Coordinates of C-alpha atoms in Angstrom, one line a residue:
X1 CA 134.5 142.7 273.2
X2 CA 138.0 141.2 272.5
X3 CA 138.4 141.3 269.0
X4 CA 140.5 137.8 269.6
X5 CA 138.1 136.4 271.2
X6 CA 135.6 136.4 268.5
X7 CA 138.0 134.7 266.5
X8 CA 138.7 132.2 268.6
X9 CA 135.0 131.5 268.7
X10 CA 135.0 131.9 264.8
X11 CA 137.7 128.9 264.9
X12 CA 136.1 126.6 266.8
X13 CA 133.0 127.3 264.7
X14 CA 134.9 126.1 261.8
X15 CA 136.2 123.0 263.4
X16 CA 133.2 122.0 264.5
X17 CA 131.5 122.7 261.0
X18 CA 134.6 120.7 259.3
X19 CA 134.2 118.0 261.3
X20 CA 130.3 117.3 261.4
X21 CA 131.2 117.1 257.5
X22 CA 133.8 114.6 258.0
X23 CA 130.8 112.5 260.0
X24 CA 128.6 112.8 257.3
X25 CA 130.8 110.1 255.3
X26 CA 129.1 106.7 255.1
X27 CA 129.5 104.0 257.9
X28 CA 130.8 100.6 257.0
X29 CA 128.1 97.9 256.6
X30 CA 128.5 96.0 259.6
X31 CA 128.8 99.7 261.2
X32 CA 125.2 100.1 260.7
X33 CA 122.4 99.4 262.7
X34 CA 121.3 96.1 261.8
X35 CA 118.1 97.5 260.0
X36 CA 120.0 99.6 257.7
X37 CA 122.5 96.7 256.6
X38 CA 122.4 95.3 253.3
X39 CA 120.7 92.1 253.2
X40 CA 123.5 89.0 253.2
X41 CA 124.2 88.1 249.3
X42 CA 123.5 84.2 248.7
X43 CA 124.8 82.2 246.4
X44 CA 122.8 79.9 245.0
X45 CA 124.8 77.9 243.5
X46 CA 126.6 76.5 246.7
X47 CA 123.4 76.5 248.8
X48 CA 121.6 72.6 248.8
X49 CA 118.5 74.1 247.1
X50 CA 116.1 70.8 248.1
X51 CA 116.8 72.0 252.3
X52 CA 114.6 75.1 252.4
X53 CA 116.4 75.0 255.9
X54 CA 119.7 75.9 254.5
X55 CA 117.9 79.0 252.4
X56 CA 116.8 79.9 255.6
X57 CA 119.6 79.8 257.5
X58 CA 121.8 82.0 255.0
X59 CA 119.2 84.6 254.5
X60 CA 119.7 84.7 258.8
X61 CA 123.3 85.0 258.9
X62 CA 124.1 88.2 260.9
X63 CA 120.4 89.1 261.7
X64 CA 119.6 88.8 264.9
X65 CA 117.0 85.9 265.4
X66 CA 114.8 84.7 268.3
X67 CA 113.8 81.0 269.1
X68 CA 111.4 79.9 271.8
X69 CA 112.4 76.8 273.8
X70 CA 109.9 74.6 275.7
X71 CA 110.6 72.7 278.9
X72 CA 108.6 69.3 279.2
X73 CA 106.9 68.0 281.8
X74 CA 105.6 71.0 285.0
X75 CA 109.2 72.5 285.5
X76 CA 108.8 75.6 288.0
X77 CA 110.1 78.6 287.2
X78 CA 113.6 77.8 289.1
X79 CA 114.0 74.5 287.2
X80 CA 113.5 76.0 283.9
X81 CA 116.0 78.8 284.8
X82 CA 118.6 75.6 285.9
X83 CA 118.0 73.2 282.9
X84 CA 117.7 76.5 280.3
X85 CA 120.8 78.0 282.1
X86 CA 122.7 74.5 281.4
X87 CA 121.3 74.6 277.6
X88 CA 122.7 78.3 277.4
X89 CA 125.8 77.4 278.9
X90 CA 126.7 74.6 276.2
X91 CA 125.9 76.7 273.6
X92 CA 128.0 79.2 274.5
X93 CA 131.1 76.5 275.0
X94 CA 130.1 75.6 271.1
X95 CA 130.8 78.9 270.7
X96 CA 126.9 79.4 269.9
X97 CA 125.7 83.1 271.5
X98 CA 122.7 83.2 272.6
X99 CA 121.1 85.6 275.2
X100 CA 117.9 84.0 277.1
X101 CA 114.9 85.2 278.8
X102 CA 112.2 83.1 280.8
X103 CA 109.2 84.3 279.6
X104 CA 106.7 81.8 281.2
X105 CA 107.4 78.8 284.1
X106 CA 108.0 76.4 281.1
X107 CA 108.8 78.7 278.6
X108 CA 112.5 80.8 277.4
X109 CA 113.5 82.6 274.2
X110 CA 116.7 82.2 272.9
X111 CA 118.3 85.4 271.1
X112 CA 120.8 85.0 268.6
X113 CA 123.1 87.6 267.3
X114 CA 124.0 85.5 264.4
X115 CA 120.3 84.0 263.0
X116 CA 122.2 81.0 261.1
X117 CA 123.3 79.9 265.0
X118 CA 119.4 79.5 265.6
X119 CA 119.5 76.2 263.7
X120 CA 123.0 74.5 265.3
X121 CA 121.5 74.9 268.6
X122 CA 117.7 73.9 267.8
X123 CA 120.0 70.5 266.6
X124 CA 121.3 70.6 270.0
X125 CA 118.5 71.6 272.0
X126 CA 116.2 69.2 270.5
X127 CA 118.5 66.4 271.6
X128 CA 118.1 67.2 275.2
X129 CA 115.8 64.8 277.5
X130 CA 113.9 67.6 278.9
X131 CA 113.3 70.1 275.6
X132 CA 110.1 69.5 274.8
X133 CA 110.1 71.6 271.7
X134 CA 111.7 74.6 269.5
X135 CA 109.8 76.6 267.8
X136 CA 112.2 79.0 264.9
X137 CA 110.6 81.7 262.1
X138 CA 106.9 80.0 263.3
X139 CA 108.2 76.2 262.8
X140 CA 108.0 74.2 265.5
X141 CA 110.3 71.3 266.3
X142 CA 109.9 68.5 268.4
X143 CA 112.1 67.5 271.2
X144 CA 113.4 63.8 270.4
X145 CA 112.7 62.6 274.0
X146 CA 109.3 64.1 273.9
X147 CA 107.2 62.9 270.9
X148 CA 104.0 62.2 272.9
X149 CA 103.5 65.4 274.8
X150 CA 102.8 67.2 272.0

């Protein structure tokens, strides 16, 4: 064997060792995965302590956060994809993300990147003649149209 050639392969040893060290420094926060990120700091002080909604909301900000949406009266599969599609779409132009999923013929969840946009868009959701409810964190929240179907 080439006696250059085993240092060459010394060399690249090296880098390679040199530069899984310089991985080994710790990632940024918001370079985690979420489940390794610190929790979001709250100030108490500033948060309306008699709205447990607000608590809520802050302890949700950058976490991501699912809501399931109802659609009142028999809606088939297609019209829930339409009227949920619509809902999705105005979010979005409120600059709300959220992903959705149909998960029964009557039935979506709403994902949400940023858990504090959950409750902006159960306001707006809730507002819409066909939602018939919202349900966030195991609360559920009527749709204003639909007060008798529950």
């Amino acid at each position: 064997m080439d006696g250059r050639w085993i240092q060459d392969v010394y060399n690249l040893s090296t880098l390679a060792h040199s530069r899984n060290q310089e991985d080994d420094d710790p990632l940024e926060p918001d370079e985690l995965p979420e489940h390794l990120r610190p929790p979001p700091s709250i100030d108490m002080g500033s948060v309306d302590a008699s709205n447990p909604e607000n608590i809520l909301k802050l302890s949700k900000k950058g976490r991501t956060l699912m809501s399931f949406v109802s659609v009142n009266g028999n809606p088939t599969r297609e019209e829930t994809e339409d009227i949920t599609k619509l809902w999705q779409t105005s979010l979005w132009n409120n600059h709300i993300q959220a992903e959705r999923y149909l998960i029964d013929d009557n039935r979506a969840i709403f994902m949400f990147k940023d858990g504090a946009q959950a409750w902006e868009a159960k306001d707006f959701l809730v507002e819409q003649d066909r939602c018939l409810h919202v349900s966030i964190e195991n609360k559920e929240y009527k749709g204003k149209h639909n007060r008798d179907e529950l």
